[in-house]
GROMACS .gro file of N, CA and C in nm:
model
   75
    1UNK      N    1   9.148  10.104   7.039
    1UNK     CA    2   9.280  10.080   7.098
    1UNK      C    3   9.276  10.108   7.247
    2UNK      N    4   9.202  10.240   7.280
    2UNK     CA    5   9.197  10.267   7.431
    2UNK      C    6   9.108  10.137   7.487
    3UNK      N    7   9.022  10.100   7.442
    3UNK     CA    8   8.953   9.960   7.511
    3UNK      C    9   8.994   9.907   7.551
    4UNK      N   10   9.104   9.833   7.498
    4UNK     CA   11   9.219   9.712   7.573
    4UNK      C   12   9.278   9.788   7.705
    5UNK      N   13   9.309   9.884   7.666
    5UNK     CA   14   9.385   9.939   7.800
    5UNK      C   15   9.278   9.979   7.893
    6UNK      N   16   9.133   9.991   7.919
    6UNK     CA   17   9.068  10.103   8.000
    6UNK      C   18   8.999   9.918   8.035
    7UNK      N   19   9.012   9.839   7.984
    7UNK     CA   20   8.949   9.691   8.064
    7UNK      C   21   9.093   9.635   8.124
    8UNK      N   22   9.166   9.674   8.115
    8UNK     CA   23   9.293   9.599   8.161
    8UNK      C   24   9.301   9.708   8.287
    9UNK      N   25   9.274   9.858   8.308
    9UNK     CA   26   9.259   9.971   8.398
    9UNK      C   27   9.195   9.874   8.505
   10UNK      N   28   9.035   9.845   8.454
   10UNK     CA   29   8.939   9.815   8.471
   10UNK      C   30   8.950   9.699   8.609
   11UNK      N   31   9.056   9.595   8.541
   11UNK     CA   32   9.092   9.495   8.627
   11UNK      C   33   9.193   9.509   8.694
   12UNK      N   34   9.263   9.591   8.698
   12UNK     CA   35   9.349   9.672   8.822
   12UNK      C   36   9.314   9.694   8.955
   13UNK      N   37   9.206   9.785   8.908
   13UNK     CA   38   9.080   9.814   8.995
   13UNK      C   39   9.069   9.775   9.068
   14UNK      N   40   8.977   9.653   9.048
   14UNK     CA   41   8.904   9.547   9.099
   14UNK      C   42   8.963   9.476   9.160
   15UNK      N   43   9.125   9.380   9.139
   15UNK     CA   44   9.228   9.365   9.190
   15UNK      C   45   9.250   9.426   9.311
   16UNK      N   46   9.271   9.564   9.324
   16UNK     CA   47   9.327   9.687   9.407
   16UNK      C   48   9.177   9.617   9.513
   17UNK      N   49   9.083   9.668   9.463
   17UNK     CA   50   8.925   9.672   9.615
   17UNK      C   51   8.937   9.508   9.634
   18UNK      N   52   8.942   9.434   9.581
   18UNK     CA   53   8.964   9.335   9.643
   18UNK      C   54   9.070   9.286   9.775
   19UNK      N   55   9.172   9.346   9.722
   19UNK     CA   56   9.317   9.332   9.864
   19UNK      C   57   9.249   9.382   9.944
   20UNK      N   58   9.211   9.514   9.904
   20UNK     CA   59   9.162   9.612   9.993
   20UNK      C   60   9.045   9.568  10.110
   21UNK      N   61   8.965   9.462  10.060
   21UNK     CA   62   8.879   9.422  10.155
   21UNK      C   63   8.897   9.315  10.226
   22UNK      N   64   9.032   9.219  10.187
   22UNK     CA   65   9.083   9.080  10.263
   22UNK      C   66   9.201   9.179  10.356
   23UNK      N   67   9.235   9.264  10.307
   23UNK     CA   68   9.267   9.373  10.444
   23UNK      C   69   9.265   9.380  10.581
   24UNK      N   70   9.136   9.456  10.502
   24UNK     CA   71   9.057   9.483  10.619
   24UNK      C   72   9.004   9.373  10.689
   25UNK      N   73   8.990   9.246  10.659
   25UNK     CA   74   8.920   9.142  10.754
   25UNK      C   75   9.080   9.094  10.811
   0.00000   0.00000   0.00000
């Protein structure tokens, strides 16, 4: 049950460092 939620975390993430680096450019 935690799986679904800790890959859905997962792509938050990744989401989040992504903005994070069109940001910064």
């Amino acid at each position: 049950v935690s799986y679904g939620f800790k890959s859905f975390e997962n792509m938050r993430i990744r989401i989040f460092l992504i903005n994070q680096l069109i940001n910064v450019r």
